[in-house]
mmCIF file of C-alpha atoms in Angstrom:
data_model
loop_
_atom_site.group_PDB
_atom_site.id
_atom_site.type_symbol
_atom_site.label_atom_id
_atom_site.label_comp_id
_atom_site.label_asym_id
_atom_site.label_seq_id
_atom_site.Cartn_x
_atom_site.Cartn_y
_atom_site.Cartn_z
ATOM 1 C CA UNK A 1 -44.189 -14.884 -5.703
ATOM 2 C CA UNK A 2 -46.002 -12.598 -3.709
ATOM 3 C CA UNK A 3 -45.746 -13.518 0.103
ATOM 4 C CA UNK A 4 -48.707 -13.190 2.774
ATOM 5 C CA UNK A 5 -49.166 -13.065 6.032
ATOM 6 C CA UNK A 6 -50.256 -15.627 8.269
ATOM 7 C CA UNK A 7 -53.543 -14.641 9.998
ATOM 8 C CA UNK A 8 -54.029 -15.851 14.196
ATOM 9 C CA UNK A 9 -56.870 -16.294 16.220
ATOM 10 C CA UNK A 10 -57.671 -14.742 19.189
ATOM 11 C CA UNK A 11 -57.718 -17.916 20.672
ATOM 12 C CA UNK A 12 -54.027 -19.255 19.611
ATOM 13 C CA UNK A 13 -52.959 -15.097 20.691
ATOM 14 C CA UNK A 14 -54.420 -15.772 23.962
ATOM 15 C CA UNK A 15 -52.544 -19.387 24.549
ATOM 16 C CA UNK A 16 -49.377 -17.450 23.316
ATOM 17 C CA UNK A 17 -49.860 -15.054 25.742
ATOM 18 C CA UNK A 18 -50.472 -17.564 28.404
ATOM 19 C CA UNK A 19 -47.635 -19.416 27.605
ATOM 20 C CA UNK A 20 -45.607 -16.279 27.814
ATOM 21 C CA UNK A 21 -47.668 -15.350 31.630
ATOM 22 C CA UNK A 22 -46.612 -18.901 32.725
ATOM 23 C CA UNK A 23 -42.348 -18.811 31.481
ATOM 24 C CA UNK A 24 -42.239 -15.283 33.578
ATOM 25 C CA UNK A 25 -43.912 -16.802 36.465
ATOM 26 C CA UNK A 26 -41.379 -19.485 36.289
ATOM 27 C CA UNK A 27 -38.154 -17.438 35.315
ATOM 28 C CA UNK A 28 -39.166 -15.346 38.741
ATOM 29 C CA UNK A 29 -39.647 -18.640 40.662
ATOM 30 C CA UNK A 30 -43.302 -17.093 41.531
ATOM 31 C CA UNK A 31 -45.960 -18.445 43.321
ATOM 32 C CA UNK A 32 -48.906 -19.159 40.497
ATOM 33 C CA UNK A 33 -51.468 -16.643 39.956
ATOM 34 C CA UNK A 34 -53.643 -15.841 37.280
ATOM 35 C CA UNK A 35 -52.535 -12.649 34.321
ATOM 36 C CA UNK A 36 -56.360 -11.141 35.323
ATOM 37 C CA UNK A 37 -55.032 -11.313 38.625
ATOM 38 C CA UNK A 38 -51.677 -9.258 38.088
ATOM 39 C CA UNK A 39 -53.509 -7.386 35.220
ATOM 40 C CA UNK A 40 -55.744 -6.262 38.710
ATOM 41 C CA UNK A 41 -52.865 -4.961 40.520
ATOM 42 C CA UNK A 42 -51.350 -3.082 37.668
ATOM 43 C CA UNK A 43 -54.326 -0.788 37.119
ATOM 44 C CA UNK A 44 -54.110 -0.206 40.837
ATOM 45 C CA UNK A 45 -50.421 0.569 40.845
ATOM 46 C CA UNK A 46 -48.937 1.047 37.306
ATOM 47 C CA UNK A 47 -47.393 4.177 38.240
ATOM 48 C CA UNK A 48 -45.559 3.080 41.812
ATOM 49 C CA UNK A 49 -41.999 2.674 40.429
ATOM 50 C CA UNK A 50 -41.683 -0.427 42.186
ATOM 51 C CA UNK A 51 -44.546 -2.516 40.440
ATOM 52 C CA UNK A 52 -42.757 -4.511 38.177
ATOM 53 C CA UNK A 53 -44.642 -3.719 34.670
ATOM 54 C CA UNK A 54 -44.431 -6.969 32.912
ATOM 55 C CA UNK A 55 -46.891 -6.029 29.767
ATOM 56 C CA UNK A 56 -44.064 -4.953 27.476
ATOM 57 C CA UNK A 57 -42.425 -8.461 27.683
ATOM 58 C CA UNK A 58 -45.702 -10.480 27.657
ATOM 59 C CA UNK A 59 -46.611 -8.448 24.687
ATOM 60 C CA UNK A 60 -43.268 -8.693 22.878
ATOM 61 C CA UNK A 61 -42.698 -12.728 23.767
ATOM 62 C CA UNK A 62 -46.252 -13.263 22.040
ATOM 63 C CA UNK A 63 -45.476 -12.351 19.283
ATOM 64 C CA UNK A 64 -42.496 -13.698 18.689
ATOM 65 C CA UNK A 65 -44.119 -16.869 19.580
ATOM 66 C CA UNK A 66 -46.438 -16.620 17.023
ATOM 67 C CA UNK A 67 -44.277 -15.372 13.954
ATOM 68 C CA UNK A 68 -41.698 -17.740 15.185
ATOM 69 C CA UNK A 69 -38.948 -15.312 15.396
ATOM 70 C CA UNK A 70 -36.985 -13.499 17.539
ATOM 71 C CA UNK A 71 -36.781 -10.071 17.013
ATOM 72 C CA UNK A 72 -35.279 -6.552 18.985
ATOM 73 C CA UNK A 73 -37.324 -4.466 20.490
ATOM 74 C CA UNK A 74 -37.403 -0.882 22.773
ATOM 75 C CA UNK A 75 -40.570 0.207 24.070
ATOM 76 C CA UNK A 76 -41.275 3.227 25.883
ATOM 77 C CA UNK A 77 -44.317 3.573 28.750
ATOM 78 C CA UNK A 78 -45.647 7.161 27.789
ATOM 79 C CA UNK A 79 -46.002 9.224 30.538
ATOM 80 C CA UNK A 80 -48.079 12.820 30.928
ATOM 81 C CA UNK A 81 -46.916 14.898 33.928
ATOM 82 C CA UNK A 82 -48.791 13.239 36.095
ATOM 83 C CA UNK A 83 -47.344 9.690 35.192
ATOM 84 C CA UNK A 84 -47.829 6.579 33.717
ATOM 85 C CA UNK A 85 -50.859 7.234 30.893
ATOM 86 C CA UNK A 86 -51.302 3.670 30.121
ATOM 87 C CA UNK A 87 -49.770 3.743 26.873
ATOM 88 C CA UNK A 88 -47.062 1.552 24.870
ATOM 89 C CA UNK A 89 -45.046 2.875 22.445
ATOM 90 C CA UNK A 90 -42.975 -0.400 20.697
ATOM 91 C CA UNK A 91 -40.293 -0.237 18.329
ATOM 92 C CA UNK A 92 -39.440 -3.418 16.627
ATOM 93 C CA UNK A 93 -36.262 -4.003 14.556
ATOM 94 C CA UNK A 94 -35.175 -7.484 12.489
ATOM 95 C CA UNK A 95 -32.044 -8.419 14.680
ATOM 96 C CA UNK A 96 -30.461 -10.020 10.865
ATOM 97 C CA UNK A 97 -31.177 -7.049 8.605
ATOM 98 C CA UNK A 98 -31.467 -4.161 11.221
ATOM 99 C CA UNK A 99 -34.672 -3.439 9.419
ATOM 100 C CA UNK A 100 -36.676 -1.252 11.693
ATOM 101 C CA UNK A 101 -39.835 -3.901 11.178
ATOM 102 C CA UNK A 102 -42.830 -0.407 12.277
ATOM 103 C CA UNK A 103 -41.237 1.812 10.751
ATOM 104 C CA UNK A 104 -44.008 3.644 8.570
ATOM 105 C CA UNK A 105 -43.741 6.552 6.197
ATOM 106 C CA UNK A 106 -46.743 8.687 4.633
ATOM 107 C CA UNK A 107 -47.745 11.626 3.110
ATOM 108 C CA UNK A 108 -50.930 13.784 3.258
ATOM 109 C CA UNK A 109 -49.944 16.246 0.605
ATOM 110 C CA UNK A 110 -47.249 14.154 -1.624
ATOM 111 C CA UNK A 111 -44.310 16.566 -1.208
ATOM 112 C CA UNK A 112 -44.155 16.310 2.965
ATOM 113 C CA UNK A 113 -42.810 12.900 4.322
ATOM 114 C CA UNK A 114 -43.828 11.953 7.629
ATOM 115 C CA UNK A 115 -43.255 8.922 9.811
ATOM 116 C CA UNK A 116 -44.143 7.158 12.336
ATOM 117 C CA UNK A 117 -41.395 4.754 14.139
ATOM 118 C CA UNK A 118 -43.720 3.004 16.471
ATOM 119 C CA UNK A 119 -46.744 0.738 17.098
ATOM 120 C CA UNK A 120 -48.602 2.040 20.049
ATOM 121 C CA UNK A 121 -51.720 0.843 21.965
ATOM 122 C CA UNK A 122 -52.913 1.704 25.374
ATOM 123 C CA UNK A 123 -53.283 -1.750 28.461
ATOM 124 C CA UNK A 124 -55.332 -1.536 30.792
ATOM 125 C CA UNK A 125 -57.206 -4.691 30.555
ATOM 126 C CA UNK A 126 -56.565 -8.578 28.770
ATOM 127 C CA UNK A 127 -58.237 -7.661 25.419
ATOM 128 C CA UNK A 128 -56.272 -4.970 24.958
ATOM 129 C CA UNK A 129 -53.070 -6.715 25.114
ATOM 130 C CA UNK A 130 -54.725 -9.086 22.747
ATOM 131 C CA UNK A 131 -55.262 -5.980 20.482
ATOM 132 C CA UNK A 132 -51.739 -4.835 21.115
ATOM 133 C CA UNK A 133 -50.366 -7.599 19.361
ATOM 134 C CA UNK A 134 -52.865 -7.885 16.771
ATOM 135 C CA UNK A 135 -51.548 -4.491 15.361
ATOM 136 C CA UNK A 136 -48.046 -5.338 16.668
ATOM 137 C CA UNK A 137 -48.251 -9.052 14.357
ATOM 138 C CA UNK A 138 -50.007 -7.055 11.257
ATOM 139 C CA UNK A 139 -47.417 -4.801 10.801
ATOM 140 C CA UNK A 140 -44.236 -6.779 11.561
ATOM 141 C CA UNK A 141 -45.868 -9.425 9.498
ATOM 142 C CA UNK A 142 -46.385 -6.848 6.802
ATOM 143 C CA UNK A 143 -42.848 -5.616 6.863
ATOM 144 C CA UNK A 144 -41.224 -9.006 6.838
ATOM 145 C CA UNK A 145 -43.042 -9.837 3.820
ATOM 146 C CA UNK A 146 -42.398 -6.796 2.061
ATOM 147 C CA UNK A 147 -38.396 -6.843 2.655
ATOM 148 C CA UNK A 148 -38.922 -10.586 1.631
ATOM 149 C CA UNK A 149 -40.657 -9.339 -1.540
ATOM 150 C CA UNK A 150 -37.998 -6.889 -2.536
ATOM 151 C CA UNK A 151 -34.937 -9.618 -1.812
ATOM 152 C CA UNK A 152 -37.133 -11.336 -4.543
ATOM 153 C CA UNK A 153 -37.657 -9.000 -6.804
ATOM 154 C CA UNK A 154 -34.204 -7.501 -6.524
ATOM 155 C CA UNK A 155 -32.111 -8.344 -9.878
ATOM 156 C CA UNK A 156 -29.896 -10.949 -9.324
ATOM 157 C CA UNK A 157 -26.352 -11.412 -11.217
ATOM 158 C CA UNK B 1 -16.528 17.849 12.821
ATOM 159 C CA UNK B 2 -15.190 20.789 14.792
ATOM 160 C CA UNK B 3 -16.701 21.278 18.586
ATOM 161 C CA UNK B 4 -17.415 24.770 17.536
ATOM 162 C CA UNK B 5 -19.717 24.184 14.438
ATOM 163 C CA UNK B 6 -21.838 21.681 16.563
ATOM 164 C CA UNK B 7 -22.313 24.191 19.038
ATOM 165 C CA UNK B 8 -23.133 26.452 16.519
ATOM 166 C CA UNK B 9 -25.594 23.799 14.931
ATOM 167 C CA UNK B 10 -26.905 23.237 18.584
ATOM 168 C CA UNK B 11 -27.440 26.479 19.316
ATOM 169 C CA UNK B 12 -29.252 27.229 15.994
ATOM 170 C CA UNK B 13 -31.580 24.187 16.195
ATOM 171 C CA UNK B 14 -32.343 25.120 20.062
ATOM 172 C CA UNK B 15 -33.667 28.834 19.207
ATOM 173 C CA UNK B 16 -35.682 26.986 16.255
ATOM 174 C CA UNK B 17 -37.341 24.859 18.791
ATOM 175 C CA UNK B 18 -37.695 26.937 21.473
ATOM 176 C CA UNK B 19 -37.846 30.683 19.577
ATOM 177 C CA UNK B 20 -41.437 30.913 19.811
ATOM 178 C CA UNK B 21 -41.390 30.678 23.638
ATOM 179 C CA UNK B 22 -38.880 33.488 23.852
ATOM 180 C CA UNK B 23 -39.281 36.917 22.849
ATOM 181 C CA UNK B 24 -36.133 39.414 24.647
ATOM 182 C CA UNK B 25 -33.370 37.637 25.642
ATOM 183 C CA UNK B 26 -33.656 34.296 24.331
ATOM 184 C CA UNK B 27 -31.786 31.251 26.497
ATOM 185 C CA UNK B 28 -28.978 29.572 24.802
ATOM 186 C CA UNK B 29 -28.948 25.604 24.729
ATOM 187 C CA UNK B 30 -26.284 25.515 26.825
ATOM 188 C CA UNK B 31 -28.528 27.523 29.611
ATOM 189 C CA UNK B 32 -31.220 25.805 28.512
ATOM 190 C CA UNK B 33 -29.217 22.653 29.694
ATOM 191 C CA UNK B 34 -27.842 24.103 32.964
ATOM 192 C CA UNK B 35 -31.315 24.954 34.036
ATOM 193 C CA UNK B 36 -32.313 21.841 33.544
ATOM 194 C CA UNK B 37 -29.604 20.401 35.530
ATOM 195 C CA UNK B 38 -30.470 22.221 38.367
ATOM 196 C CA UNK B 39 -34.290 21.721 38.658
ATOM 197 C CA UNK B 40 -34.532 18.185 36.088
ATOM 198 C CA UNK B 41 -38.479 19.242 37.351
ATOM 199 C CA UNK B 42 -41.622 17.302 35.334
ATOM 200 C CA UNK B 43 -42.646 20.762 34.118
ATOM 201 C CA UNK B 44 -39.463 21.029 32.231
ATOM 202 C CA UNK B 45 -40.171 21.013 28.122
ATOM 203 C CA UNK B 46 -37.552 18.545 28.469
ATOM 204 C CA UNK B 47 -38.060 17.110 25.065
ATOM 205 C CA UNK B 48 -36.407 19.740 23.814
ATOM 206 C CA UNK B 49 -33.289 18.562 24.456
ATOM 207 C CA UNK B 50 -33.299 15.780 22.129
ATOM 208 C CA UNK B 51 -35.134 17.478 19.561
ATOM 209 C CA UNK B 52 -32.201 20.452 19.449
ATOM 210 C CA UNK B 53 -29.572 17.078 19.362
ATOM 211 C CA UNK B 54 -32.057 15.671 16.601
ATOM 212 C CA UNK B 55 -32.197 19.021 14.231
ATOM 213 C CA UNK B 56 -28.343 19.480 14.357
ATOM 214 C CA UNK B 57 -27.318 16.514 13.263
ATOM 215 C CA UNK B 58 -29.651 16.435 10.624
ATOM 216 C CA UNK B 59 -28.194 20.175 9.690
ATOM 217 C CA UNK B 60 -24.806 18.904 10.300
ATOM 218 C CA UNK B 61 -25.665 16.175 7.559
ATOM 219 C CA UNK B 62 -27.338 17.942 5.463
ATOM 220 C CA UNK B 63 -30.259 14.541 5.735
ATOM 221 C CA UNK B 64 -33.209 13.651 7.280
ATOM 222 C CA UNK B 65 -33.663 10.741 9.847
ATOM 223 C CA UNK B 66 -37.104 9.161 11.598
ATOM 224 C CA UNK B 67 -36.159 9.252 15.300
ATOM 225 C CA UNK B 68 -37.699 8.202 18.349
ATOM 226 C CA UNK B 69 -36.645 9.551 21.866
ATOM 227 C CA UNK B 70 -37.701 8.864 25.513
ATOM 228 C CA UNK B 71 -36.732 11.051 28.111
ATOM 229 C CA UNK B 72 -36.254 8.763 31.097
ATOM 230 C CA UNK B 73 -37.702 9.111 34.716
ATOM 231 C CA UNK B 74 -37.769 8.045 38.160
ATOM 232 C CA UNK B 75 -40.348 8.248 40.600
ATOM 233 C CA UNK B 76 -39.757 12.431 40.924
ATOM 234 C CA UNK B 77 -37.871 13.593 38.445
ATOM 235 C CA UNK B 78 -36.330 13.580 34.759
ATOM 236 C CA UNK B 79 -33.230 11.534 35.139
ATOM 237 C CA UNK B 80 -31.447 13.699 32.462
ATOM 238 C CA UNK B 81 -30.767 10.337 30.524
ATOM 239 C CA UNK B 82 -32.596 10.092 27.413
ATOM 240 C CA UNK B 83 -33.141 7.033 24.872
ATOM 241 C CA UNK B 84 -32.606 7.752 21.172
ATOM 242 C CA UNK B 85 -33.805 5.005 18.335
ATOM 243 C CA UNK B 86 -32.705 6.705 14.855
ATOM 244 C CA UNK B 87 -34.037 5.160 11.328
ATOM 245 C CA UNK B 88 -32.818 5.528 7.774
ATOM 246 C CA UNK B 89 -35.604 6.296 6.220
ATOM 247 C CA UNK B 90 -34.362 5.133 2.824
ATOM 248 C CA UNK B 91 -33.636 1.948 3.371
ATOM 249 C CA UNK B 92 -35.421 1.596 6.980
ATOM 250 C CA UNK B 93 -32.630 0.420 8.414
ATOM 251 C CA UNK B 94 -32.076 0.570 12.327
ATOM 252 C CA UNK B 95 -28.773 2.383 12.702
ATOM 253 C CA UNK B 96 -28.770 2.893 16.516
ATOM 254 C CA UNK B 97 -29.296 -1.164 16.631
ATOM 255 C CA UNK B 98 -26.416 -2.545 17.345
ATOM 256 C CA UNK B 99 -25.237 -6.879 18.106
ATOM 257 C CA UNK B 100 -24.171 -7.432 21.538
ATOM 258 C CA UNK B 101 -21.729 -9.605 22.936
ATOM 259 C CA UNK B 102 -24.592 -12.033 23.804
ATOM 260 C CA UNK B 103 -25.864 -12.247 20.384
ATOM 261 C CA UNK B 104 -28.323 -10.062 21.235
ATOM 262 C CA UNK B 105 -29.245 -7.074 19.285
ATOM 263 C CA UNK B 106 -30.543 -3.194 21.278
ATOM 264 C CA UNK B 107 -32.578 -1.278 19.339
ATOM 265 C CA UNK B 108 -31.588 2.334 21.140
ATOM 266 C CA UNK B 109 -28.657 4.082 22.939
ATOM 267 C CA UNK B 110 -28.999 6.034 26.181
ATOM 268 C CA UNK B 111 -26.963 9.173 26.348
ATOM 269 C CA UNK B 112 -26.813 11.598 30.208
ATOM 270 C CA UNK B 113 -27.605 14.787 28.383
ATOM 271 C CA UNK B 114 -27.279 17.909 31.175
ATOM 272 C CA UNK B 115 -24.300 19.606 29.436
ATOM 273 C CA UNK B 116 -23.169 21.267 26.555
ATOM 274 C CA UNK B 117 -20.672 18.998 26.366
ATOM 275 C CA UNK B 118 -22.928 15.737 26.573
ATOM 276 C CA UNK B 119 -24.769 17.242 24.114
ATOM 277 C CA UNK B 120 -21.640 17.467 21.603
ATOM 278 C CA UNK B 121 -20.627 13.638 22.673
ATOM 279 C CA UNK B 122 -24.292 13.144 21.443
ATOM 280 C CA UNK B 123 -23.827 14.671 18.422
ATOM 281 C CA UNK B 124 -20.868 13.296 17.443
ATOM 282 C CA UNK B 125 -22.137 9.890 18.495
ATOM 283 C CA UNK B 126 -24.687 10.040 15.356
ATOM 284 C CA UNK B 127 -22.814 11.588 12.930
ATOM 285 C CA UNK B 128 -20.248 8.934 13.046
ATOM 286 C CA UNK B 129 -23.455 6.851 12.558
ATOM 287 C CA UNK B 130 -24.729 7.994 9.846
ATOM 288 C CA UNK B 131 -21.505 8.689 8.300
#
């Protein structure tokens, strides 16, 4: 048995994500405004330390929403020396197995080994959150389904 | 593990990283660490520091690892606190995730790293990991 991966819309990532916009709004007891409308005021002030940068967890939330699983997660805001670039680095790791879920290894030569430990995308506007956890949801997805394929195939006693 | 032959590891993965930057009297890691102490500047090649951690305990263990590290920072300056995720690359297992008493599970540990001596706690940190 050979498992897949489920396949989303943009539109049922979007209502994830706005499901996600409207718990935070209600976990901070904040008045209601709009994600475009924040998403305004963090390309004006991503890098003053006290804007309260909200992407990682609308990102991460989304897609747990839409695999339907919970999962552990560190995510680092790349900065340059002259701050904030934009950019999301995300490490995601199955809480049950400890399975880093993007880790990636690869070769260009076949005797080198090299890695990469996280998914990374660059916000600065709503599609490209969308895209963020596109790539985020392919390769979790992918992972799951090949640790799943492996318990499967594994020999059993 | 002795103090001494992480030092020694330290030291030897620090001039690695940092050699070609250095051509009479190259810094030690322990300098190196002072320095950056002092001035904890944005210029600093601050990465470095995790990097020289990274190298020695792979040395120390004789094995490779897939890492991740984040050097942390407030509004001016390096905070000298740095976030390490480290990955078995054989079986991809997490091994700096660990359950908390929540029922939660972290994905990376945060160690202050502005002394030799941090740097050993570091060191020894991971290879009781991957031990």
């Amino acid at each position: 048995m050979q498992l897949g991966q489920q396949t989303f819309a943009d539109e049922q990532i979007k209502q994830a994500i706005e499901e996600v916009w409207q718990e935070l709004l209600q976990e901070a007891d904040a008045e209601d405004y709009s994600l475009e409308e924040y998403l305004e005021h963090y390309r004006k002030y991503w890098n003053d330390p006290e804007f309260p940068n909200d992407i990682p967890e609308i990102i991460m939330r989304a897609v747990e929403k839409l695999i339907g699983k919970s999962l552990a997660w560190y995510c680092e805001l790349v900065r340059d020396p002259s701050g904030f670039t934009g950019e999301y680095s995300f490490i995601v790791v199955d809480p049950q197995t400890r399975k880093c879920l993007t880790y990636r290894q690869f070769t260009f030569d076949g005797v080198n080994v090299h890695y990469f430990l996280s998914v990374a995308g660059t916000v600065i506007y709503y599609e490209d959150i969308i895209r963020l956890v596109i790539k985020l949801l392919d390769q979790i997805q992918s992972a799951l389904a090949d640790a799943q394929n492996a318990a499967l195939q594994a020999p059993r006693r | 593990m002795e103090r001494e032959k992480i030092i020694a590891a330290l030291e030897t993965a620090f001039a690695e990283i940092s050699g070609a930057e250095y051509e009479d009297e190259p810094e030690t890691f322990a300098e190196f660490l002072e320095s950056f102490k002092k001035f904890r500047d944005p210029d600093f090649p601050v990465y470095w520091i995790p990097w020289t951690i990274e190298e020695a305990v792979e040395a120390l263990t004789g094995r490779k690892f897939g890492w991740h590290e984040d050097a942390f920072k407030d509004e001016w300056n390096y905070t000298g606190e740095f976030g390490f995720v480290c990955v078995d690359p054989e079986t991809f297992r997490c091994l700096t995730a660990e359950r908390t008493d929540d029922e939660r599970c972290t994905v990376s540990v945060v160690f202050p790293i502005l002394s030799i001596d941090d740097a050993v706690k570091a060191v020894e940190y991971f290879l009781q990991l991957v031990q």
